[in-house]
Coordinates of N, CA and C and ligand atoms in Angstrom, one line a residue:
M1 N 59.7 28.4 171.0 CA 59.6 27.3 171.8 C 58.3 26.6 172.3
T2 N 57.5 27.6 172.4 CA 56.1 27.1 172.8 C 55.6 26.3 171.8
E3 N 55.8 26.6 170.5 CA 55.1 25.6 169.4 C 55.8 24.2 169.5
L4 N 57.2 24.3 169.7 CA 58.0 22.8 169.8 C 57.3 22.1 170.9
I5 N 57.2 22.8 172.1 CA 56.6 22.3 173.4 C 55.4 21.5 173.2
R6 N 54.6 22.3 172.5 CA 53.1 21.8 171.9 C 53.1 20.7 171.1
N7 N 54.5 20.3 170.6 CA 54.5 19.4 169.3 C 55.8 18.6 169.5
P8 N 55.6 17.5 170.9 CA 56.6 16.8 171.2 C 57.5 16.0 170.1
K9 N 56.8 15.4 169.3 CA 57.3 14.8 168.2 C 58.3 15.4 167.4
K10 N 58.0 17.1 166.9 CA 58.7 17.8 166.4 C 60.1 18.3 167.2
M11 N 59.7 18.3 168.3 CA 60.7 18.6 169.3 C 61.9 17.6 169.2
T12 N 61.3 16.4 169.4 CA 62.3 15.2 169.2 C 62.8 14.9 168.0
K13 N 62.4 15.5 167.0 CA 62.9 15.4 165.6 C 64.0 16.4 165.4
A14 N 63.7 17.5 166.0 CA 64.7 18.9 166.3 C 65.8 18.3 167.2
I15 N 65.8 17.6 168.3 CA 66.7 17.2 169.2 C 67.6 16.2 168.5
N16 N 67.3 15.2 168.0 CA 67.8 14.3 167.1 C 68.8 14.8 166.1
E17 N 68.4 15.6 165.4 CA 69.1 16.5 164.3 C 70.1 17.1 164.9
L18 N 70.1 17.9 165.9 CA 70.9 18.7 166.6 C 72.0 17.8 167.3
Q19 N 71.8 16.9 167.6 CA 72.6 15.6 168.3 C 73.7 15.0 167.3
T20 N 73.4 15.3 166.1 CA 74.4 14.9 165.1 C 75.4 15.9 164.9
V21 N 75.2 17.2 165.5 CA 76.5 18.2 165.4 C 76.8 18.6 166.8
I22 N 75.9 18.3 167.8 CA 76.3 19.0 169.2 C 76.6 17.7 170.2
T23 N 77.5 17.7 171.1 CA 77.9 16.8 171.9 C 77.5 17.4 173.3
K24 N 77.6 16.8 174.5 CA 77.6 17.2 175.7 C 78.8 18.4 176.0
K25 N 79.8 18.0 175.4 CA 81.1 18.5 175.5 C 80.9 20.0 174.5
R26 N 80.5 19.8 173.3 CA 80.5 20.4 172.2 C 79.3 21.5 172.1
H27 N 79.3 22.9 172.0 CA 78.4 23.5 171.8 C 78.2 23.9 170.3
I28 N 76.9 24.3 169.9 CA 76.7 24.5 168.3 C 77.4 25.7 168.0
E29 N 78.3 25.6 166.8 CA 78.7 26.7 166.4 C 78.2 27.2 164.8
E30 N 78.7 28.2 164.5 CA 77.7 28.9 163.2 C 78.0 27.8 162.2
S31 N 79.2 27.2 161.9 CA 79.6 26.3 160.8 C 78.6 25.0 161.0
N32 N 78.2 24.9 162.1 CA 77.2 23.7 162.1 C 75.6 23.9 161.3
I33 N 75.2 25.5 161.3 CA 73.8 25.8 161.1 C 73.6 25.2 159.6
S34 N 74.6 25.4 158.6 CA 73.9 25.0 157.5 C 73.5 23.2 157.3
K35 N 74.1 22.7 158.3 CA 73.9 21.2 158.3 C 72.5 20.6 158.9
L36 N 71.8 21.7 159.1 CA 70.7 21.4 159.9 C 69.2 21.8 159.2
P37 N 68.9 21.2 158.3 CA 67.8 21.5 157.6 C 66.6 21.6 158.3
Y38 N 66.3 20.6 159.3 CA 65.1 20.7 160.0 C 64.9 22.0 161.1
L39 N 66.1 22.3 161.5 CA 66.2 23.6 162.3 C 65.9 24.9 161.3
H40 N 66.2 24.9 160.3 CA 65.9 25.7 159.3 C 64.6 26.0 158.9
A41 N 63.9 24.9 158.7 CA 62.7 24.5 158.6 C 61.8 25.2 159.7
I42 N 62.3 24.9 161.0 CA 61.5 25.3 162.3 C 61.4 26.9 162.1
I43 N 62.4 27.2 162.0 CA 62.8 29.0 162.0 C 61.9 29.7 160.9
K44 N 61.8 28.9 159.7 CA 61.1 29.5 158.8 C 59.4 29.5 159.1
E45 N 59.1 28.4 159.7 CA 57.7 28.1 160.2 C 57.3 29.2 161.2
I46 N 58.4 29.5 162.3 CA 57.8 30.5 163.0 C 58.0 31.8 162.7
F47 N 58.7 32.3 161.7 CA 58.9 33.6 161.2 C 57.4 33.6 160.3
K48 N 56.9 32.5 159.7 CA 55.6 32.6 159.2 C 54.4 32.8 160.2
L49 N 54.4 32.0 161.1 CA 53.2 31.9 162.0 C 53.3 33.1 163.1
H50 N 54.3 33.4 163.6 CA 54.8 34.2 164.4 C 55.6 35.3 164.0
P51 N 55.5 36.3 163.1 CA 56.3 37.1 162.6 C 56.8 38.2 164.0
V52 N 58.0 38.5 164.0 CA 58.6 39.4 164.9 C 58.2 40.8 164.6
V53 N 58.0 41.0 163.4 CA 57.4 42.4 162.9 C 56.4 42.3 162.1
P54 N 55.1 42.2 162.8 CA 54.0 41.6 162.0 C 53.7 42.4 160.5
L55 N 53.9 43.6 160.8 CA 53.3 44.6 159.7 C 54.3 45.3 159.1
L56 N 55.7 44.6 159.3 CA 56.9 45.3 158.8 C 57.2 46.8 159.2
L57 N 58.0 47.5 158.5 CA 57.9 48.9 158.8 C 57.0 49.7 158.0
P58 N 56.4 51.0 158.3 CA 55.7 51.5 157.4 C 56.3 52.2 156.2
H59 N 55.9 52.2 155.1 CA 56.3 52.7 153.9 C 55.6 53.9 153.3
K60 N 56.1 54.7 152.2 CA 55.3 55.5 151.5 C 55.3 55.4 150.0
V61 N 54.2 55.3 149.4 CA 54.1 55.3 148.1 C 54.7 56.4 147.5
E62 N 55.9 56.1 146.4 CA 56.7 57.3 145.8 C 55.7 58.1 144.8
G63 N 54.9 57.2 144.2 CA 54.1 57.8 142.8 C 52.9 57.1 142.8
D64 N 51.6 57.6 142.1 CA 50.6 56.7 141.9 C 50.8 55.5 141.4
I65 N 50.2 54.4 142.0 CA 50.2 53.2 141.5 C 48.9 52.4 141.6
E66 N 48.8 51.4 140.6 CA 47.2 50.9 140.5 C 47.8 49.5 141.1
I67 N 47.2 48.8 141.9 CA 46.9 47.4 142.6 C 45.8 46.9 142.3
N68 N 45.4 45.7 141.7 CA 44.5 45.3 141.7 C 43.3 46.1 141.3
S69 N 43.1 46.9 140.6 CA 42.3 48.2 140.1 C 42.2 49.0 141.1
Y70 N 42.7 49.2 142.3 CA 42.7 50.1 143.1 C 43.8 51.2 143.0
L71 N 43.6 52.3 142.8 CA 44.6 53.5 142.9 C 45.2 53.8 144.1
V72 N 46.4 53.6 144.1 CA 46.9 54.0 145.5 C 47.9 55.2 145.2
P73 N 47.4 56.6 145.8 CA 48.1 57.6 145.4 C 49.4 58.1 146.0
K74 N 50.0 58.7 145.3 CA 51.5 59.2 146.0 C 51.5 59.8 147.3
N75 N 52.4 59.3 148.0 CA 52.6 59.6 149.4 C 51.6 58.8 150.3
T76 N 50.8 57.9 149.8 CA 50.1 56.9 150.8 C 50.9 56.1 151.7
P77 N 50.5 56.2 153.1 CA 51.3 55.3 154.0 C 51.0 53.9 153.7
T78 N 51.7 52.9 153.7 CA 51.5 51.8 153.5 C 52.0 50.5 154.5
L79 N 51.4 49.7 154.8 CA 52.0 48.6 155.7 C 51.9 47.3 154.7
V80 N 52.8 46.3 155.1 CA 52.5 44.9 154.8 C 52.3 44.2 155.8
N81 N 51.2 43.3 155.6 CA 50.8 42.5 156.8 C 51.4 41.1 156.7
M82 N 52.5 40.9 157.2 CA 53.2 39.5 157.1 C 52.5 38.6 157.7
W83 N 51.9 39.0 158.9 CA 51.2 37.9 159.9 C 49.9 37.4 159.0
A84 N 49.3 38.3 158.3 CA 48.1 37.6 157.5 C 48.6 36.9 156.3
I85 N 49.6 37.4 155.8 CA 50.3 36.5 154.7 C 50.8 35.1 154.9
G86 N 51.3 35.0 156.1 CA 51.6 33.8 156.8 C 50.6 32.8 157.1
R87 N 49.2 33.3 157.4 CA 48.0 32.5 157.7 C 46.9 32.4 156.4
D88 N 47.7 32.8 155.3 CA 46.4 32.9 154.0 C 46.2 31.4 153.4
Y89 N 45.1 31.1 153.4 CA 44.8 29.8 152.8 C 45.1 29.8 151.4
N90 N 45.0 30.8 150.8 CA 45.3 30.7 149.3 C 46.7 30.3 149.1
L91 N 47.5 30.6 150.1 CA 49.2 30.5 150.0 C 49.7 29.3 150.5
W92 N 49.0 28.7 151.6 CA 49.4 27.7 152.3 C 48.4 26.5 152.7
S93 N 49.0 25.4 152.8 CA 47.8 24.5 153.2 C 47.9 24.4 154.9
T94 N 46.8 24.2 155.5 CA 46.6 24.3 156.9 C 47.6 25.5 157.5
P95 N 47.4 26.5 156.9 CA 48.1 27.9 157.5 C 48.6 28.0 158.9
T96 N 47.6 27.6 159.7 CA 47.6 28.0 161.2 C 48.2 26.8 162.0
S97 N 48.7 25.7 161.3 CA 49.2 24.6 162.0 C 50.5 24.8 162.2
F98 N 51.2 24.6 163.1 CA 52.8 24.5 163.2 C 53.2 23.2 162.4
K99 N 53.9 23.5 161.2 CA 54.3 22.5 160.2 C 55.6 22.8 159.6
P100 N 56.6 22.6 160.3 CA 58.0 22.9 159.8 C 58.3 22.0 158.5
E101 N 57.6 21.0 158.5 CA 57.8 20.1 157.1 C 57.3 20.6 155.9
R102 N 56.5 21.8 155.7 CA 56.2 22.4 154.7 C 57.2 23.2 154.1
F103 N 58.3 23.2 154.7 CA 59.7 24.1 154.2 C 60.8 23.2 153.9
L104 N 60.6 21.8 154.1 CA 61.9 20.8 153.7 C 61.8 20.7 152.3
G105 N 62.6 20.8 151.6 CA 62.7 20.6 150.2 C 62.2 21.9 149.5
S106 N 61.6 22.7 150.2 CA 61.1 23.9 149.5 C 62.2 25.0 149.1
K107 N 61.7 25.6 148.1 CA 62.6 27.1 147.6 C 62.5 28.3 148.3
I108 N 61.5 28.2 149.0 CA 61.0 29.7 149.9 C 62.1 29.9 150.8
D109 N 62.7 31.1 150.9 CA 63.5 31.4 152.1 C 63.2 32.8 152.3
I110 N 64.0 33.4 153.2 CA 63.6 34.6 153.9 C 64.4 35.9 153.3
S111 N 65.0 35.5 152.3 CA 65.6 36.8 151.6 C 65.0 37.8 150.9
G112 N 63.8 37.7 150.9 CA 62.9 38.9 150.3 C 62.5 38.6 148.8
Q113 N 63.0 37.5 148.3 CA 62.7 37.3 147.0 C 61.4 36.5 146.9
E114 N 61.1 35.8 147.5 CA 59.6 34.9 147.7 C 58.6 35.8 148.6
F115 N 57.6 36.4 148.2 CA 56.7 37.3 148.9 C 55.8 36.7 149.7
D116 N 55.9 35.1 149.7 CA 54.8 34.5 150.7 C 55.6 34.5 151.9
L117 N 56.9 34.9 152.1 CA 57.4 34.8 153.5 C 58.8 35.8 153.4
I118 N 58.2 37.1 154.1 CA 59.1 38.3 154.0 C 59.2 38.9 155.3
P119 N 59.7 38.1 156.4 CA 59.5 38.5 157.8 C 60.4 39.9 158.0
F120 N 61.5 39.8 157.0 CA 62.5 40.9 157.1 C 62.4 42.0 156.1
G121 N 61.2 41.9 155.4 CA 60.9 42.9 154.2 C 61.5 42.4 153.1
S122 N 61.5 43.3 152.1 CA 62.0 43.1 150.7 C 62.6 44.1 150.1
G123 N 63.2 44.2 148.9 CA 63.5 45.2 148.2 C 64.9 46.1 148.9
I124 N 64.7 47.2 148.4 CA 65.8 48.2 149.1 C 65.8 48.5 150.5
R125 N 65.0 48.6 151.0 CA 64.8 48.7 152.5 C 64.6 47.4 153.2
I126 N 65.0 46.4 152.7 CA 65.1 45.1 153.5 C 66.0 45.2 154.7
C127 N 65.7 44.6 155.9 CA 66.4 44.6 157.1 C 68.0 44.4 156.7
V128 N 68.8 45.4 157.3 CA 70.2 45.3 157.0 C 70.7 44.4 158.0
G129 N 70.1 44.0 159.1 CA 70.6 43.2 160.1 C 70.2 41.7 159.8
L130 N 69.5 41.3 158.5 CA 69.2 39.9 158.2 C 70.0 38.9 158.6
P131 N 71.4 39.1 158.0 CA 72.4 37.9 158.0 C 72.7 37.7 159.4
L132 N 72.8 38.7 160.2 CA 73.3 38.6 161.6 C 72.0 38.0 162.5
A133 N 70.8 38.4 162.2 CA 69.6 38.1 162.9 C 69.4 36.6 162.7
Y134 N 69.8 36.3 161.3 CA 69.4 34.9 160.9 C 70.4 34.0 161.5
Q135 N 71.5 34.3 161.5 CA 72.6 33.4 162.3 C 72.2 33.3 163.7
M136 N 71.9 34.6 164.4 CA 71.7 34.4 165.8 C 70.4 33.8 166.2
V137 N 69.3 33.7 165.5 CA 68.2 33.0 165.9 C 68.4 31.7 165.7
H138 N 69.0 31.0 164.7 CA 69.2 29.7 164.6 C 70.1 29.2 165.8
L139 N 71.4 29.9 166.1 CA 72.4 29.7 167.3 C 71.3 29.6 168.6
V140 N 70.5 30.6 168.8 CA 69.9 30.6 170.1 C 68.8 29.4 170.2
V141 N 68.1 29.4 169.1 CA 67.0 28.4 169.1 C 67.5 27.0 169.4
A142 N 68.6 26.7 168.7 CA 69.2 25.4 168.6 C 69.7 25.2 170.3
T143 N 70.4 26.2 170.6 CA 71.1 26.0 172.1 C 70.0 25.9 173.0
L144 N 68.9 26.4 173.0 CA 67.6 26.3 173.9 C 67.1 25.0 173.8
I145 N 67.0 24.6 172.5 CA 66.2 23.2 172.0 C 67.4 22.2 172.9
E146 N 68.6 22.1 172.6 CA 69.5 21.1 172.9 C 69.9 21.1 174.5
K147 N 70.0 22.3 174.9 CA 70.6 22.2 176.4 C 69.5 22.2 177.6
F148 N 68.3 22.2 177.3 CA 67.2 22.3 178.3 C 66.4 21.0 178.1
N149 N 65.7 20.7 178.9 CA 64.6 19.5 178.9 C 63.3 20.4 179.0
W150 N 62.5 20.5 178.2 CA 61.1 21.6 178.2 C 60.0 20.7 178.5
E151 N 59.3 21.1 179.2 CA 58.0 20.7 179.7 C 57.1 21.8 180.2
V152 N 55.7 21.6 180.1 CA 54.9 22.6 180.7 C 54.4 22.2 182.0
G153 N 54.6 23.3 182.9 CA 54.4 23.1 184.3 C 52.9 23.3 184.7
G154 N 52.7 23.2 185.9 CA 51.1 23.6 186.6 C 50.1 22.7 185.9
G155 N 50.5 21.4 185.5 CA 49.5 20.5 185.1 C 48.6 20.8 183.8
I156 N 49.3 21.7 183.1 CA 48.4 22.3 182.0 C 48.5 21.4 180.9
K157 N 47.3 20.9 180.1 CA 47.5 20.1 179.1 C 48.0 20.8 177.6
L158 N 48.7 19.9 176.8 CA 49.3 20.8 175.6 C 48.3 21.2 174.9
E159 N 47.1 20.5 174.7 CA 46.2 21.3 173.8 C 45.3 22.2 174.2
E160 N 45.6 22.4 175.6 CA 44.8 23.6 176.4 C 45.9 24.8 176.4
M161 N 47.0 24.7 176.0 CA 47.8 25.9 176.2 C 47.1 27.2 175.4
N162 N 47.2 28.2 176.0 CA 46.6 29.3 175.3 C 47.6 30.1 174.3
M163 N 47.2 30.1 173.0 CA 48.3 30.5 172.2 C 47.6 32.1 171.5
D164 N 46.9 32.6 172.3 CA 46.4 34.0 171.8 C 47.3 34.8 171.7
E165 N 47.5 35.8 170.9 CA 48.5 36.6 170.5 C 48.2 38.1 170.8
K166 N 49.1 39.0 171.2 CA 48.9 40.5 171.5 C 49.8 41.3 170.6
F167 N 49.1 42.1 170.0 CA 49.9 43.1 169.1 C 50.9 44.0 170.1
E168 N 52.1 43.8 169.7 CA 52.8 44.9 170.5 C 54.4 44.5 169.7
L169 N 55.3 45.4 169.9 CA 56.6 45.4 169.4 C 57.8 45.3 170.6
S170 N 58.3 44.1 170.5 CA 59.2 43.9 171.6 C 60.7 44.0 171.1
L171 N 61.5 45.0 171.9 CA 63.0 45.2 171.4 C 63.8 44.7 172.7
Ligands
LIG201 C1 64.7 38.6 163.9 C2 65.4 39.7 164.0 C3 64.8 40.7 163.0 C4 63.8 40.9 162.1 C5 62.5 39.8 162.1 C6 63.8 42.2 161.6 C7 62.9 42.6 160.7 C8 63.2 44.0 160.0 C9 61.9 44.5 159.2 C10 60.7 43.7 158.8 C11 62.3 45.6 158.7 C12 61.7 46.5 157.7 C13 61.8 46.0 156.2 C14 61.0 47.0 155.2 O1 61.1 48.3 155.3 O2 60.5 46.3 154.5 C15 63.7 45.8 159.3 C16 64.5 47.0 158.9 C17 65.8 47.2 159.6 N1 66.2 46.4 160.5 FE1 65.5 44.5 161.0 N2 65.0 42.8 161.8 C18 65.8 42.1 162.7 C19 67.0 42.2 163.4 C20 67.7 43.3 162.9 C21 69.1 43.4 163.7 C22 69.8 42.5 164.5 C23 69.7 44.6 163.1 C24 70.8 45.5 163.2 C25 71.9 44.7 163.5 C26 68.4 45.1 162.3 C27 68.6 46.4 161.6 C28 67.5 46.9 160.7 C29 67.6 48.3 160.1 C30 68.6 49.2 160.3 C31 66.3 48.4 159.4 C32 66.2 49.6 158.6 C33 66.5 49.5 157.1 C34 66.2 50.5 156.0 O3 65.0 51.1 156.2 O4 66.9 50.7 155.1 N3 67.2 44.4 162.2 N4 64.0 44.8 159.9

């Protein structure tokens, strides 16, 4: 929500899209979600910039492997830094800017097939809650966008909002 509040034009674009499926009397339903490409793009951009599980979950290497000429011995604990991947200049243009538009018409999704964006992990241990979580995040964010008027209080200017992050796990 903070990224959208800081980017009023993108917030308006999201509201306009939502108003094609939500009215004052009708709330968003699961069946509406597939008709909201800009909302999908917003959620992907959020998972890219602010992943919920920045280092995914720890894994252990099953056998000796070589990656980029480094030997990673069997049983080495490993972490995947999704936070850094989402901000990598080799993968994304202006990676730290909030730009949902980069995902419009893009094939990149969060199903674990595209290693540029793996907020739910990948492979055999991919998040089993992915389908539920993905639907819920869209429903909740859509409702928050559409049912409230968002603004920054306390006379704080949008460009002066503190977007510093703190490493912790919230459940
Ligand atoms: C936005 C919400 C969520 C995010 C971002 C998320 C992310 C993740 C990540 C990154 C992993 C580790 C994948 C890996 O090891 O590579 C994981 C594993 C897991 N998640 Fe989620 N998760 C979410 C919601 C949920 C929900 C709603 C459930 C259950 C209903 C769930 C259940 C699990 C379980 C059981 C695992 C362990 C899977 C395994 O090790 O085989 N998650 N999740």
